[in-house]
XYZ file of N, CA and C in Angstrom:
372
model
N 30.509 -49.188 17.617
C 31.104 -49.149 18.680
C 30.740 -48.162 19.817
N 30.685 -48.789 21.123
C 29.599 -48.189 21.556
C 30.468 -46.594 23.124
N 29.583 -45.764 22.997
C 30.402 -44.503 23.616
C 30.941 -45.048 24.531
N 31.908 -44.211 25.085
C 31.746 -44.386 26.502
C 31.678 -43.937 27.968
N 30.822 -44.117 28.558
C 29.704 -44.260 29.248
C 30.527 -42.833 30.551
N 29.718 -41.450 30.983
C 30.124 -40.216 30.995
C 30.575 -40.340 32.524
N 31.577 -40.289 33.580
C 31.626 -39.752 34.968
C 31.239 -39.241 35.337
N 30.318 -39.707 35.954
C 29.954 -39.060 37.351
C 30.526 -37.787 37.752
N 30.039 -36.167 37.710
C 31.222 -35.017 38.465
C 31.111 -35.599 39.902
N 32.337 -35.542 40.930
C 32.251 -35.618 42.505
C 31.786 -34.518 42.700
N 31.420 -35.253 43.930
C 31.561 -33.624 44.719
C 28.984 -33.399 44.507
N 28.608 -33.045 44.796
C 28.002 -31.807 44.156
C 27.887 -31.549 42.854
N 26.633 -31.550 42.178
C 26.485 -30.807 40.866
C 25.786 -29.742 41.155
N 25.579 -28.989 39.812
C 24.944 -27.784 39.046
C 23.180 -27.846 39.326
N 23.190 -29.144 38.964
C 21.935 -29.855 38.974
C 21.270 -30.106 40.238
N 21.598 -30.469 41.301
C 21.711 -30.741 42.614
C 21.301 -29.291 43.095
N 22.704 -29.155 42.599
C 22.253 -27.668 43.737
C 21.088 -26.710 43.535
N 20.063 -26.288 41.921
C 19.258 -25.664 41.035
C 18.338 -26.881 42.124
N 17.404 -28.064 42.085
C 16.929 -28.649 42.130
C 16.413 -28.758 43.830
N 17.623 -29.012 44.830
C 17.382 -28.275 45.991
C 17.187 -26.894 46.252
N 17.989 -25.790 45.852
C 17.490 -24.539 46.149
C 15.857 -24.458 45.569
N 15.149 -24.903 44.852
C 14.435 -24.250 43.853
C 13.000 -25.204 44.854
N 13.361 -26.186 45.594
C 12.646 -27.043 46.917
C 12.646 -26.554 48.088
N 12.816 -25.797 48.419
C 13.204 -25.043 49.517
C 12.174 -23.637 49.228
N 12.449 -22.603 48.433
C 11.941 -22.119 47.346
C 10.300 -22.195 47.310
N 10.238 -23.458 46.453
C 8.376 -23.690 46.966
C 8.293 -23.920 48.074
N 8.549 -24.018 48.962
C 8.583 -24.868 50.082
C 8.066 -23.432 50.878
N 9.038 -22.336 51.135
C 9.463 -21.556 51.382
C 7.869 -20.176 50.838
N 7.294 -20.683 49.603
C 6.824 -20.187 49.252
C 5.817 -20.397 49.584
N 5.144 -21.447 49.919
C 3.893 -22.210 50.023
C 3.377 -22.793 49.316
N 4.825 -23.041 47.864
C 3.319 -23.864 46.201
C 2.702 -23.010 45.920
N 2.769 -21.231 46.185
C 2.295 -20.396 45.520
C 2.791 -19.200 44.515
N 2.321 -18.610 43.748
C 3.108 -17.647 43.147
C 2.548 -16.274 44.338
N 4.023 -15.201 44.466
C 4.263 -14.729 45.711
C 3.262 -12.777 45.320
N 2.648 -13.228 43.939
C 2.309 -11.890 43.666
C 0.965 -12.360 43.748
N -0.268 -13.530 42.574
C -1.523 -13.516 42.987
C -2.003 -14.545 43.847
N -0.899 -15.317 44.496
C -0.999 -16.298 45.796
C -1.967 -17.484 45.255
N -2.134 -17.529 43.977
C -2.140 -18.594 43.057
C -1.321 -19.824 42.638
N -2.198 -21.709 42.772
C -0.621 -22.205 42.778
C -1.597 -23.835 42.324
N -0.964 -25.005 42.018
C -0.997 -25.806 41.381
C -2.206 -26.627 41.325
N -3.216 -26.207 42.651
C -4.358 -26.539 42.909
C -5.487 -25.106 41.833
N -4.907 -24.053 41.152
C -5.292 -23.308 40.698
C -5.495 -23.002 39.623
N -4.963 -24.150 38.732
C -4.440 -24.447 37.638
C -3.268 -23.515 36.934
N -2.564 -23.127 37.660
C -1.532 -22.799 36.936
C 0.050 -22.684 37.445
N 0.913 -22.805 36.399
C 2.063 -22.991 36.328
C 2.763 -22.601 37.441
N 3.247 -23.343 38.489
C 4.513 -22.358 39.073
C 6.140 -22.405 38.398
N 7.287 -21.113 38.168
C 8.350 -21.096 37.917
C 9.129 -20.376 39.315
N 10.420 -20.916 39.301
C 10.822 -20.312 40.184
C 11.841 -19.485 39.689
N 11.641 -18.251 40.203
C 12.432 -16.808 38.967
C 13.587 -16.271 40.117
N 14.533 -15.712 39.659
C 15.605 -14.864 39.729
C 15.572 -13.467 40.517
N 15.391 -12.643 41.020
C 14.876 -11.138 40.395
C 16.603 -11.072 40.349
N 18.265 -10.765 41.192
C 19.194 -11.099 40.476
C 19.307 -11.934 39.577
N 19.903 -11.708 38.454
C 19.676 -12.509 36.667
C 20.907 -14.208 37.454
N 21.077 -15.496 37.225
C 21.658 -16.377 37.199
C 23.028 -16.171 37.373
N 23.396 -15.344 36.195
C 24.584 -15.120 35.698
C 25.960 -14.240 36.658
N 24.987 -13.441 37.430
C 25.884 -13.500 38.596
C 25.940 -14.245 40.001
N 26.687 -15.147 39.640
C 27.236 -15.992 41.356
C 26.912 -16.264 42.112
N 27.366 -15.059 43.135
C 27.108 -14.395 44.379
C 25.921 -15.436 44.269
N 24.623 -14.606 43.838
C 23.497 -14.500 44.351
C 22.609 -15.781 43.804
N 22.824 -16.530 43.145
C 22.714 -17.940 41.794
C 22.026 -18.880 42.927
N 22.704 -19.182 43.669
C 21.672 -20.146 44.717
C 21.300 -19.375 46.168
N 21.339 -18.085 45.674
C 20.552 -17.352 47.026
C 19.168 -17.456 47.419
N 17.889 -18.261 48.871
C 16.768 -18.532 48.126
C 16.350 -16.805 48.639
N 16.834 -15.805 49.254
C 16.442 -14.337 48.659
C 16.717 -14.436 47.841
N 17.085 -14.599 46.584
C 17.359 -14.041 45.618
C 16.403 -14.412 44.809
N 15.756 -15.441 44.947
C 14.508 -16.450 43.938
C 12.842 -16.239 44.493
N 12.279 -15.702 44.250
C 10.525 -16.148 44.508
C 9.756 -17.139 43.838
N 8.778 -18.227 43.845
C 7.900 -18.921 43.570
C 6.861 -17.583 43.084
N 6.541 -17.913 41.226
C 6.338 -16.838 40.552
C 4.848 -17.601 39.359
N 4.129 -17.454 39.518
C 2.876 -18.366 38.614
C 3.726 -17.930 36.984
N 3.286 -18.633 36.314
C 4.314 -18.710 34.776
C 3.825 -17.108 34.033
N 2.756 -16.728 34.472
C 1.737 -15.031 34.278
C 2.567 -14.608 34.696
N 3.251 -14.239 35.635
C 4.050 -13.123 36.434
C 5.128 -13.224 36.089
N 5.991 -14.465 35.897
C 7.297 -14.797 35.881
C 7.291 -13.968 34.316
N 6.706 -14.360 33.469
C 6.838 -13.561 32.171
C 6.382 -11.869 32.212
N 5.374 -12.130 33.455
C 5.267 -10.326 33.344
C 6.117 -9.586 34.558
N 7.215 -10.140 34.526
C 8.441 -9.663 35.563
C 9.690 -9.925 34.312
N 9.804 -10.283 33.440
C 10.756 -10.440 32.032
C 10.404 -9.376 31.382
N 9.141 -8.903 31.187
C 8.778 -7.766 30.005
C 8.847 -6.702 30.741
N 8.034 -6.275 31.927
C 9.097 -5.232 32.744
C 9.120 -5.113 33.802
N 10.206 -5.121 34.142
C 11.364 -5.601 35.196
C 11.246 -4.250 35.766
N 11.293 -2.654 35.704
C 11.145 -1.390 36.338
C 10.058 -1.420 37.049
N 9.050 -2.295 36.890
C 7.199 -2.246 37.935
C 7.450 -2.844 38.616
N 8.003 -4.061 38.343
C 8.089 -5.240 39.340
C 9.144 -4.476 40.263
N 11.038 -4.919 39.758
C 11.456 -4.613 41.588
C 11.203 -3.503 42.120
N 10.538 -2.348 42.195
C 10.370 -1.728 43.211
C 8.884 -1.892 44.212
N 8.348 -3.396 43.757
C 7.243 -4.515 44.213
C 8.132 -4.578 45.289
N 8.394 -6.130 44.708
C 9.419 -6.670 45.693
C 10.748 -6.436 46.579
N 11.013 -5.022 46.749
C 12.048 -3.942 47.073
C 10.839 -4.087 49.007
N 10.387 -3.868 48.251
C 8.689 -3.029 49.366
C 7.928 -4.395 49.778
N 8.171 -5.403 49.194
C 7.338 -6.921 49.983
C 8.933 -7.377 50.633
N 9.720 -7.132 50.334
C 10.820 -7.904 50.535
C 11.710 -7.408 51.265
N 11.599 -6.490 51.884
C 13.253 -5.017 51.969
C 14.543 -6.459 52.740
N 13.847 -7.229 54.090
C 14.867 -8.465 54.480
C 15.711 -8.977 52.857
N 14.819 -9.657 52.583
C 15.391 -9.638 51.228
C 16.106 -9.643 50.028
N 15.855 -8.140 50.344
C 16.632 -7.097 49.328
C 17.899 -6.842 49.558
N 18.071 -6.554 51.021
C 19.197 -5.876 51.325
C 20.230 -7.195 51.231
N 19.402 -8.409 52.057
C 21.214 -9.619 51.789
C 20.910 -9.331 50.253
N 20.913 -9.629 48.954
C 21.423 -10.147 47.611
C 21.556 -8.889 47.255
N 21.251 -7.601 47.537
C 22.051 -6.762 47.348
C 24.091 -6.204 47.900
N 24.317 -6.976 48.960
C 25.381 -6.936 49.609
C 25.811 -7.988 49.442
N 25.068 -9.891 49.421
C 25.470 -10.303 47.912
C 26.607 -9.702 47.249
N 25.244 -9.119 46.217
C 26.124 -8.850 44.784
C 27.013 -8.230 44.557
N 26.719 -7.242 45.876
C 28.466 -6.266 46.018
C 29.737 -6.889 46.040
N 29.168 -8.476 46.380
C 30.659 -8.974 47.546
C 30.825 -10.463 46.334
N 31.139 -9.904 45.064
C 31.337 -10.475 43.842
C 32.938 -11.366 43.881
N 33.390 -10.816 44.170
C 34.866 -11.331 44.308
C 34.889 -12.487 44.659
N 33.945 -13.313 45.838
C 33.840 -13.639 47.149
C 32.491 -15.244 46.928
N 32.984 -15.931 44.902
C 31.889 -16.485 45.026
C 32.173 -17.613 45.928
N 30.859 -18.392 46.789
C 30.917 -18.818 46.931
C 31.381 -20.759 46.054
N 31.590 -21.334 46.736
C 32.286 -23.029 45.935
C 30.841 -23.930 45.819
N 30.357 -24.927 45.028
C 29.952 -25.636 45.705
C 28.967 -26.282 46.399
N 29.708 -26.704 47.408
C 30.557 -27.622 48.338
C 29.424 -26.585 49.271
N 30.730 -24.822 49.653
C 29.798 -23.633 50.046
C 28.098 -23.133 49.888
N 27.587 -23.870 48.812
C 26.267 -23.010 48.458
C 25.416 -24.591 49.056
N 26.268 -26.141 48.694
C 25.394 -26.656 49.395
C 25.317 -27.248 50.963
N 25.836 -26.593 51.969
C 25.790 -25.952 52.879
C 24.638 -24.818 53.131
N 24.913 -23.290 52.785
C 23.730 -23.261 53.035
C 22.527 -23.594 52.798
N 21.680 -24.372 51.501
C 20.975 -24.185 51.281
C 20.540 -25.398 51.812
N 21.405 -26.067 52.948
C 20.826 -26.941 54.133
C 20.401 -26.575 54.820
N 21.144 -25.139 55.189
C 21.148 -24.736 56.477
C 18.929 -24.211 56.169
N 18.872 -24.142 55.045
C 17.468 -23.230 54.378
C 16.504 -24.400 54.698
N 16.438 -25.114 54.324
C 15.463 -26.120 55.554
C 15.013 -26.298 55.481
N 13.306 -26.192 55.624
C 12.126 -26.460 56.649
C 11.826 -27.198 57.001
């Protein structure tokens, strides 16, 4: 007996929001690591990295909260965030202010539709 087909979720999915925000961040950061300025052409694997973890729903898809890292710097970030957070605050003070403001407003978590609208406004 065949398994019944899974129905597609109505509206936008988390997977689609992740793909959209990732594409926006990579384009914004020039498809290069924000720390070492290397990209695929230099033979490094690029990853997107959240400053405030994805568990905080209010900043999950906030493009100001996400940067493009090479795999090495992404690992370094997670290994020693106390070293890297001051660097990020100094390099991106405006992004820091936006993220902290949004993180404080946790009571108002955007809906998927609101996230999609926000991300589409961020498209380059």
